[in-house]
Coordinates of C-alpha atoms and ligand atoms in Angstrom, one line a residue:
X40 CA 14.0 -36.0 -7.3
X41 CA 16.8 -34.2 -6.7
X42 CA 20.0 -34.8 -4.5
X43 CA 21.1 -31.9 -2.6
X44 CA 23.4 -30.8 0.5
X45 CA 22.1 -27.7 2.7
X46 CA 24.4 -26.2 5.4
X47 CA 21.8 -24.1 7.6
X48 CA 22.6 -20.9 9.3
X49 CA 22.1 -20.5 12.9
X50 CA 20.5 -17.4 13.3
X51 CA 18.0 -16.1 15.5
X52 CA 15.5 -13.6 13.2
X53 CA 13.1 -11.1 15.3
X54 CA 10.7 -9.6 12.7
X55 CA 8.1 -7.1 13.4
X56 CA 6.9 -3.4 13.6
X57 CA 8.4 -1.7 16.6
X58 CA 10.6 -4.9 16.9
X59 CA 13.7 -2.1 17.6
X60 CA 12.0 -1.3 21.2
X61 CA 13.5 -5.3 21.9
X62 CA 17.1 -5.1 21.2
X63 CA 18.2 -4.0 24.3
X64 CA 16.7 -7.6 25.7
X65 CA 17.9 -9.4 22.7
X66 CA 21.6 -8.0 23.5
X67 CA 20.8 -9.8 27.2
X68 CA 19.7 -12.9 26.0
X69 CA 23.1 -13.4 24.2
X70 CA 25.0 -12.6 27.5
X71 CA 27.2 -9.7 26.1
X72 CA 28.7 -7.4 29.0
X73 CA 30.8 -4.8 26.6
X74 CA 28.9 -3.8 24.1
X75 CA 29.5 -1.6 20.6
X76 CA 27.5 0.0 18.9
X77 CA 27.8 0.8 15.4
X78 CA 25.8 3.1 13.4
X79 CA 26.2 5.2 10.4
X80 CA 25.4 9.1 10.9
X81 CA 21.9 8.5 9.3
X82 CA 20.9 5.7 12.0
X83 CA 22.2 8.5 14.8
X84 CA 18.5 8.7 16.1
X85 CA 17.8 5.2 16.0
X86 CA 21.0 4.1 17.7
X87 CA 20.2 7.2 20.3
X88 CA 17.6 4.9 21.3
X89 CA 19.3 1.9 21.5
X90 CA 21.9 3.0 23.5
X91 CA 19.1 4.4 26.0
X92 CA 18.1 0.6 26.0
X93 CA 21.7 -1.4 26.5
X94 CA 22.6 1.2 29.4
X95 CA 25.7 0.1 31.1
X96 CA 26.3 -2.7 28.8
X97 CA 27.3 0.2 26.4
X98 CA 31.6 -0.2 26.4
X99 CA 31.8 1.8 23.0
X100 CA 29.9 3.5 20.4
X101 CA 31.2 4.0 16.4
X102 CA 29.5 6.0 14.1
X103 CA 32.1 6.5 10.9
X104 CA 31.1 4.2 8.5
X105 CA 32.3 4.1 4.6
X106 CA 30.8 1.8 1.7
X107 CA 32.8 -1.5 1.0
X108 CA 34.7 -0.9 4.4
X109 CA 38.2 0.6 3.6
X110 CA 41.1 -1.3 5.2
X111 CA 42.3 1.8 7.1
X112 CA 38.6 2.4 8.6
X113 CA 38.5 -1.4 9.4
X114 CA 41.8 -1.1 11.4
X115 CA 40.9 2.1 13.4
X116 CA 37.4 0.6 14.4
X117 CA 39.2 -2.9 15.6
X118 CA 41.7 -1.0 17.4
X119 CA 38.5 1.1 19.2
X120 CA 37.4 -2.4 19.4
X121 CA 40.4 -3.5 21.4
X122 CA 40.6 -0.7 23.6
X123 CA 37.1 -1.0 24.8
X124 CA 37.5 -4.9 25.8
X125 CA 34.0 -5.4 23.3
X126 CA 32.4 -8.8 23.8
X127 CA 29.3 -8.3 21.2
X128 CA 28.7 -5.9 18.4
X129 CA 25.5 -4.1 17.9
X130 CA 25.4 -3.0 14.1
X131 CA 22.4 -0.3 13.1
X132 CA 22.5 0.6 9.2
X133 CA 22.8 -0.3 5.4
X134 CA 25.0 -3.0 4.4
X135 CA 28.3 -0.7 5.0
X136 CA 27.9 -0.7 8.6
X137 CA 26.9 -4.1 9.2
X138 CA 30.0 -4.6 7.1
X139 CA 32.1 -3.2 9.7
X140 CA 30.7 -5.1 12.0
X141 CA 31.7 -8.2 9.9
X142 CA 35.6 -6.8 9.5
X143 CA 35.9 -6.5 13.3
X144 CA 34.2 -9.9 13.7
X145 CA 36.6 -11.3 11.3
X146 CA 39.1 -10.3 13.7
X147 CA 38.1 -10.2 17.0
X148 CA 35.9 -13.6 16.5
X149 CA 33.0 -11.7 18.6
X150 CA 29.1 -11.9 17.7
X151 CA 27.2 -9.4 15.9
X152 CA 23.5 -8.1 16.7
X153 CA 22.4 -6.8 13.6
X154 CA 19.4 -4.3 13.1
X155 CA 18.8 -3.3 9.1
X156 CA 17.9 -0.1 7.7
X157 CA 18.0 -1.0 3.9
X158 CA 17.5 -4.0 1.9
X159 CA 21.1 -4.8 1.2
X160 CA 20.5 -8.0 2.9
X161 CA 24.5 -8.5 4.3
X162 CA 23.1 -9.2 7.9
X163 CA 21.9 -13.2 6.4
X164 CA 25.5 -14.0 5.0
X165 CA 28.8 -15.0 5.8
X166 CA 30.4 -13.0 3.4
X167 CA 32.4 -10.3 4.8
X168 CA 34.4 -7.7 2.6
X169 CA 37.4 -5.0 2.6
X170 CA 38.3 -2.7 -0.1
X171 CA 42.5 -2.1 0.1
X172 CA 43.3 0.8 -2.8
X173 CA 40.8 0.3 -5.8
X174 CA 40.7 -3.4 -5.1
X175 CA 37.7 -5.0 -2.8
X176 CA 38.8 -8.3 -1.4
X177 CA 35.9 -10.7 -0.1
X178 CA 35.9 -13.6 2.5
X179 CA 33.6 -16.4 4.2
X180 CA 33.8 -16.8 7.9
X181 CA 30.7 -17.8 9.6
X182 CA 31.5 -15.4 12.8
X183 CA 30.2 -12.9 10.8
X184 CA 27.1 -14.0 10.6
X185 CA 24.7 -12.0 13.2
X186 CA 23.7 -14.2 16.1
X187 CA 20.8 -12.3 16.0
X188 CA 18.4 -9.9 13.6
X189 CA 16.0 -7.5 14.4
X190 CA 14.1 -6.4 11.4
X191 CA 11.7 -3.7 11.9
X192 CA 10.3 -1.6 8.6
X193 CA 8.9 1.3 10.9
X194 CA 12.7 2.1 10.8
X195 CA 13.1 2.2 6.8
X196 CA 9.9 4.5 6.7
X197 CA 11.8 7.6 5.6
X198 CA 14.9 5.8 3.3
X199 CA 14.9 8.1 0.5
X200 CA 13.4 6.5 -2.6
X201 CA 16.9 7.3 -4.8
X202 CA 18.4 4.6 -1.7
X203 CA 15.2 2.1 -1.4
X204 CA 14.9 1.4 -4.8
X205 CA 18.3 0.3 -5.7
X206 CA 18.5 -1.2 -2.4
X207 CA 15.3 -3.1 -3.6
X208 CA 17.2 -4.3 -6.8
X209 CA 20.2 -5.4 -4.6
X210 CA 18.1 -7.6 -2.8
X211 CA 16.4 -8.8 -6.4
X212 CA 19.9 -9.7 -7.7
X213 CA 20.9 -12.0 -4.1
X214 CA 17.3 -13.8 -5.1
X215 CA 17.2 -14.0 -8.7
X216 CA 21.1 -15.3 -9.3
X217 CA 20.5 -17.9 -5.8
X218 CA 18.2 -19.5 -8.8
X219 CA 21.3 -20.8 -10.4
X220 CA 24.5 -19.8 -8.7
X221 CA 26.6 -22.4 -7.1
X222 CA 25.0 -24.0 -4.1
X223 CA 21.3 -23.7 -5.2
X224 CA 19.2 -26.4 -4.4
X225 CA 15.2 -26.4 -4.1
X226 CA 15.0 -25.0 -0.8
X227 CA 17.2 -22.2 -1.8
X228 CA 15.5 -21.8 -5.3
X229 CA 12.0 -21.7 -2.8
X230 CA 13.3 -19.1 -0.9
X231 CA 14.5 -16.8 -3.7
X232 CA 11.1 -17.2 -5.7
X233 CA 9.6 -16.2 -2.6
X234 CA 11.7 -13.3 -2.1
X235 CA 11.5 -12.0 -5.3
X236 CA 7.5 -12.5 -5.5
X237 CA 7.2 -10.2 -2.1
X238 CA 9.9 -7.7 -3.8
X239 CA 8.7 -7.2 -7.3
X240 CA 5.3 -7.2 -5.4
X241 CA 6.0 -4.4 -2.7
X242 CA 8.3 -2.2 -4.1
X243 CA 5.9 -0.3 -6.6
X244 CA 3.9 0.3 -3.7
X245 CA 6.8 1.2 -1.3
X246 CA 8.0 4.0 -4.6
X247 CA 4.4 5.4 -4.3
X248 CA 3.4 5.4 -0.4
X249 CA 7.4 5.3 1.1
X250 CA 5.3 5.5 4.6
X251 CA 3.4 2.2 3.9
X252 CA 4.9 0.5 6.9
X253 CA 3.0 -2.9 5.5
X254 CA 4.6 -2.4 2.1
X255 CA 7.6 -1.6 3.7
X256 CA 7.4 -4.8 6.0
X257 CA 6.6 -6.9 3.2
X258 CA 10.0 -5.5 1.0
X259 CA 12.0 -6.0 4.1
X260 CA 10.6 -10.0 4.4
X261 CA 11.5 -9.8 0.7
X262 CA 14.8 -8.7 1.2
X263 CA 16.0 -11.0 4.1
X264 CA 15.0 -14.1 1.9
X265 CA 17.3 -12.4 -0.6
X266 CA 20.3 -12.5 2.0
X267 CA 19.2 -15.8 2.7
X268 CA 19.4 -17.0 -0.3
X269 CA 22.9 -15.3 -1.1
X270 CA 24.1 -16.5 2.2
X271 CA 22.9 -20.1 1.2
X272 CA 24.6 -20.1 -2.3
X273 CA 27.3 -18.1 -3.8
X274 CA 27.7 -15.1 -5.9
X275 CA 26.9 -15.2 -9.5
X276 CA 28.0 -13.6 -12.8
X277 CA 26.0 -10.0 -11.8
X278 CA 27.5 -10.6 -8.6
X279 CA 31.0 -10.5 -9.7
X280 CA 30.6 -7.8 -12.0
X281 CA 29.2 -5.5 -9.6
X282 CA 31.5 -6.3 -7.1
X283 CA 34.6 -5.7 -10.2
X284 CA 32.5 -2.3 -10.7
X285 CA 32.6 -1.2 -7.3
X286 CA 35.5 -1.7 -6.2
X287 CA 37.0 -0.2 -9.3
X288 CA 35.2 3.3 -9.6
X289 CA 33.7 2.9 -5.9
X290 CA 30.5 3.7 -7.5
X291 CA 27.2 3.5 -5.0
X292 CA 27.1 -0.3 -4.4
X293 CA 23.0 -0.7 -4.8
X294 CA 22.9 1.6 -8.0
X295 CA 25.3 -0.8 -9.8
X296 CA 22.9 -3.6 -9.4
X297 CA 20.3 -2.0 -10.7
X298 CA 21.7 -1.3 -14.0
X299 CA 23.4 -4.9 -14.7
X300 CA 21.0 -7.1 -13.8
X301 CA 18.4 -7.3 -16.3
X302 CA 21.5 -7.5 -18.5
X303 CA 22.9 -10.3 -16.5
X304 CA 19.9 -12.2 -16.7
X305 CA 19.3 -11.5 -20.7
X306 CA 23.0 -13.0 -20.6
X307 CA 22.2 -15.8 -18.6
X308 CA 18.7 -16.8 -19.8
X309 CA 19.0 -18.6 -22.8
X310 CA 20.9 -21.3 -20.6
X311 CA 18.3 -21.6 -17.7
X312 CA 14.7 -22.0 -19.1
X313 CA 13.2 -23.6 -16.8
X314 CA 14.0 -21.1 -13.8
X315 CA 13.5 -18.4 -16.1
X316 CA 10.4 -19.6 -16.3
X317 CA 9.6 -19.5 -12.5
X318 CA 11.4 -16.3 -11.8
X319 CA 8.9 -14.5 -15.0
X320 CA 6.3 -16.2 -13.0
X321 CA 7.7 -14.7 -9.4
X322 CA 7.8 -11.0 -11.2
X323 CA 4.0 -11.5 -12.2
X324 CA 4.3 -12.0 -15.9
X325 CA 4.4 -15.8 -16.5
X326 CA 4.8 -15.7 -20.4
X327 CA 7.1 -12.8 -20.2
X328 CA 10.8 -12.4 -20.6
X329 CA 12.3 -11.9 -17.4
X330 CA 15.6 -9.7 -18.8
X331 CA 13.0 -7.5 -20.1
X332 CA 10.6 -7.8 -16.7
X333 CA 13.4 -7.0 -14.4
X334 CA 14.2 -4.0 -16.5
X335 CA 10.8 -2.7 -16.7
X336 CA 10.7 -2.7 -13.0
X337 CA 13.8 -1.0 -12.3
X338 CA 11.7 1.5 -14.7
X339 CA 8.8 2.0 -12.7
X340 CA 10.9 1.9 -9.3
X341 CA 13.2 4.9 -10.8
X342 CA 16.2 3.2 -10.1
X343 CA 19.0 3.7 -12.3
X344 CA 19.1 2.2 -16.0
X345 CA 22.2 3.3 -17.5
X346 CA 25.8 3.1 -16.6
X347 CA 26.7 5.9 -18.4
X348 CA 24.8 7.9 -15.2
X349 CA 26.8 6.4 -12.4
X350 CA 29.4 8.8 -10.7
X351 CA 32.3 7.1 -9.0
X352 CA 35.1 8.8 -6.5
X353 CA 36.9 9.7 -10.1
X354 CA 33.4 11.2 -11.9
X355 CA 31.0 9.5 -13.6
X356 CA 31.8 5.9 -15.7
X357 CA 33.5 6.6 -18.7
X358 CA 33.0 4.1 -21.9
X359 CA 36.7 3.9 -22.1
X360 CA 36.7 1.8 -18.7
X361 CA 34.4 -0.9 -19.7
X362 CA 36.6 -2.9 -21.0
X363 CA 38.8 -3.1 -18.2
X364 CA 35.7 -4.2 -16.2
X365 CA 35.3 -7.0 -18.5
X366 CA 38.3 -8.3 -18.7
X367 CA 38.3 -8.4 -14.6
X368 CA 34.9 -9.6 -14.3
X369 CA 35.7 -12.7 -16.7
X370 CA 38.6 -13.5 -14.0
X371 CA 36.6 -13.8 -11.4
X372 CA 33.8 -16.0 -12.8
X373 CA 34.4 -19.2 -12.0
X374 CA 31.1 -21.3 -13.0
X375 CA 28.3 -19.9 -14.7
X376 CA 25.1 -21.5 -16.5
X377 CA 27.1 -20.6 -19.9
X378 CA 30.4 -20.0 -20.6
X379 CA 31.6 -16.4 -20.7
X380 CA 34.4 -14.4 -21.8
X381 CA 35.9 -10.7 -21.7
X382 CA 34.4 -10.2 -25.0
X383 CA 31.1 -11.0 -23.6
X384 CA 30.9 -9.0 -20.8
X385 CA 31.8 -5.8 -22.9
X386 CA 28.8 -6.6 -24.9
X387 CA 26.8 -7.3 -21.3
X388 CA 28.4 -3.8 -19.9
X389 CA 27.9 -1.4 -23.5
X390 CA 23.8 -2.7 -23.2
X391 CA 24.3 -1.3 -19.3
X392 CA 26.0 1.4 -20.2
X393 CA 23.8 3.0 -22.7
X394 CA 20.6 1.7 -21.1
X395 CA 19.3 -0.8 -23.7
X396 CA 15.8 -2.3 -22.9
X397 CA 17.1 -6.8 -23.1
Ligands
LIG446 N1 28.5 -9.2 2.7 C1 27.3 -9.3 2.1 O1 26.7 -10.3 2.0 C2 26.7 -8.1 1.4 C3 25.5 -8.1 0.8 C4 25.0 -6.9 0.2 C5 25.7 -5.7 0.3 N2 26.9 -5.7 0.9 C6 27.7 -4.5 1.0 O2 26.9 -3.5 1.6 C7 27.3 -2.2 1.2 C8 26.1 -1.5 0.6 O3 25.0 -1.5 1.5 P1 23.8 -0.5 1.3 O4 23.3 -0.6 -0.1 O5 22.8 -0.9 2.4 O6 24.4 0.9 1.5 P2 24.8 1.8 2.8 O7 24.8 1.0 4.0 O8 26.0 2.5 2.4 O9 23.5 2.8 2.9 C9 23.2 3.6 1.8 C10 22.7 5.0 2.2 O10 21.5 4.9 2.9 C11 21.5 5.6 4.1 N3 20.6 5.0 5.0 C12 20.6 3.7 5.5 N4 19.5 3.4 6.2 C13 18.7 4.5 6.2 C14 17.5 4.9 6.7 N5 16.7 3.9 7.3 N6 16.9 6.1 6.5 C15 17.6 7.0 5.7 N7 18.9 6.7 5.2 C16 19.4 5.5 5.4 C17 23.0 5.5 4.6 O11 23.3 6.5 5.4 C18 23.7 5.6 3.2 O12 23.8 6.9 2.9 C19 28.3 -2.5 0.1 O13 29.6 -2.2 0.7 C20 28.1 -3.9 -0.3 O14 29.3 -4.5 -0.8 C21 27.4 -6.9 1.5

């Protein structure tokens, strides 16, 4: 047996094809009068509709959003937030506008309706962040977390495959590090195993038939048990350097995952045999190496392998950089399954840089 402590989330879930045609009631049930509605420019359509449904409870509508929410944009959407007199948020989008969403929340202590449109999986945590200069600062507040969420795949349908993929292996990361990051617990661990079955499951199918709405559903189900599991434990080792990475070089968010984590995980491994045992089991290959199953995936899925091919605001990752990554990274770890140090992680980050098979 073993002891553990579980906080659960209060959360209502809606989860279905066509479950978008409901928000409008959902916004009802939760009594909101002023309502704003946040979407990125890619969502317009969707959010079109939405607005169609809320009607007069409509106060506002936002649709600048930016990736690891800059301070400045935070400020100008509370102050819209203000002047509006908003009583509920409804957030459309990727994790960078439900993370707006979360910075006015932070603030203006007001619930968010979230509806997803990629598998980033923000919309099941508490975890809110804000990226001042080069430096993203994260937070835990559970008014972030979305009263409600309305998960329908029919909208991911056409999310390029050069988004869903590394949005895919964002969600992979949240499951496989919730199998030993601070706060997991066998109903955590459950959930993750789950996750990453129905991910490493649907997303070859979702990179050959992006129209599959079932494959698409059953990567979406995947990738809210990611966020659940995140949201129900902490952030791990790849967590931290991904987060360094991005907030550093403000490189796409989703492709940074997908290059570290089978590195992460050969890292990690030789400490954690028994999950690394279920997780190889959860990818489909019970005798195989999970470092070296994760990496084949991110293969197959197309997602990026190599650090050395990510482009940041300052042009792509330089070699030269790593080691400041590593030194930052090792700052921020505070417990992991083996110790770790700078030196380490500029091993970890030289394998991700030039692509190396764990
Ligand atoms: N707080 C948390 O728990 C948490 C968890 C995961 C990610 N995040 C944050 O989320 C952000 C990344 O989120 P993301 O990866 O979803 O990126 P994103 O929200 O920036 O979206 C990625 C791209 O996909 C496009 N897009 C989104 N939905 C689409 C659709 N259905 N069809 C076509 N295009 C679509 C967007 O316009 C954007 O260009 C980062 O800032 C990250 O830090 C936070």
């Amino acid at each position: 047996m073993r002891a553990f402590t579980l906080e659960q989330l209060p959360m209502r879930f809606v989860f279905a094809a066509g479950a978008a045609a409901s928000i409008g009631d959902e916004v009802r049930r939760c009594k909101a009068e002023r309502v704003m509605l946040i979407h990125d420019a890619m969502a317009k359509a969707i959010a079109d509709d939405v607005a169609e449904q809320l009607g007069s409870l409509m106060a506002t509508r936002w649709d600048e959003v930016a990736q690891h929410v800059p301070v400045p944009l935070a400020e100008r959407a509370r102050a819209a937030a203000t002047e509006a007199k908003v009583d509920l948020m409804v957030c459309i989008g990727g994790g960078s506008s439900t993370g707006l969403a979360k910075a006015i929340a932070v603030t203006h202590r007001i619930p968010i309706v979230a509806m997803p449109t990629t598998y980033a999986g923000s919309e099941q945590t508490t975890i809110y962040g804000l990226t001042d200069t080069a430096h993203k600062q994260t937070g835990k507040d559970p008014v972030v977390l979305p009263r409600v969420v309305v998960y329908d795949p029919e909208l991911t349908l056409d999310l390029p495959p050069h988004v869903t993929g590394p949005s895919a292996f964002n969600a992979l990361a949240h499951s496989v590090e919730a199998l030993y990051a601070t706060g997991c617990n066998p109903i955590t661990s459950a959930l993750a195993l789950e996750a990453v079955r129905a991910i490493a499951d649907s997303l070859p199918k979702v990179m050959r038939s992006p129209r599959d709405v079932d494959a698409r559903g059953d990567l979406m189900y995947g990738a809210a048990l990611s966020g659940m599991a995140l949201g129900a434990t902490s952030a791990g080792l790849h967590h931290k350097i991904c987060h360094v990475l991005g907030g550093m070089f403000n490189l796409v968010h989703a492709d940074a995952h997908s290059v570290v984590l089978p590195h992460a995980i050969a890292f990690n491994a030789p400490a954690l045999p028994a999950e690394m045992k279920r997780l190889a089991a959860a990818l489909g290959s019970p005798d195989g190496d999970p470092a070296a199953l994760l990496w084949d995936l991110a293969v197959a899925s197309q997602v990026p392998t190599k650090l050395a091919d990510l482009v940041g605001s300052d042009g792509p990752l330089k070699r030269d950089d790593l080691a400041a990554v590593a030194e930052a990274a090792a700052a921020e770890v505070t417990s992991n399954p083996r110790p770790v140090s700078a030196e380490d992680l500029l091993e970890l980050l030289e394998h991700a840089y030039d692509g190396v098979r764990p």
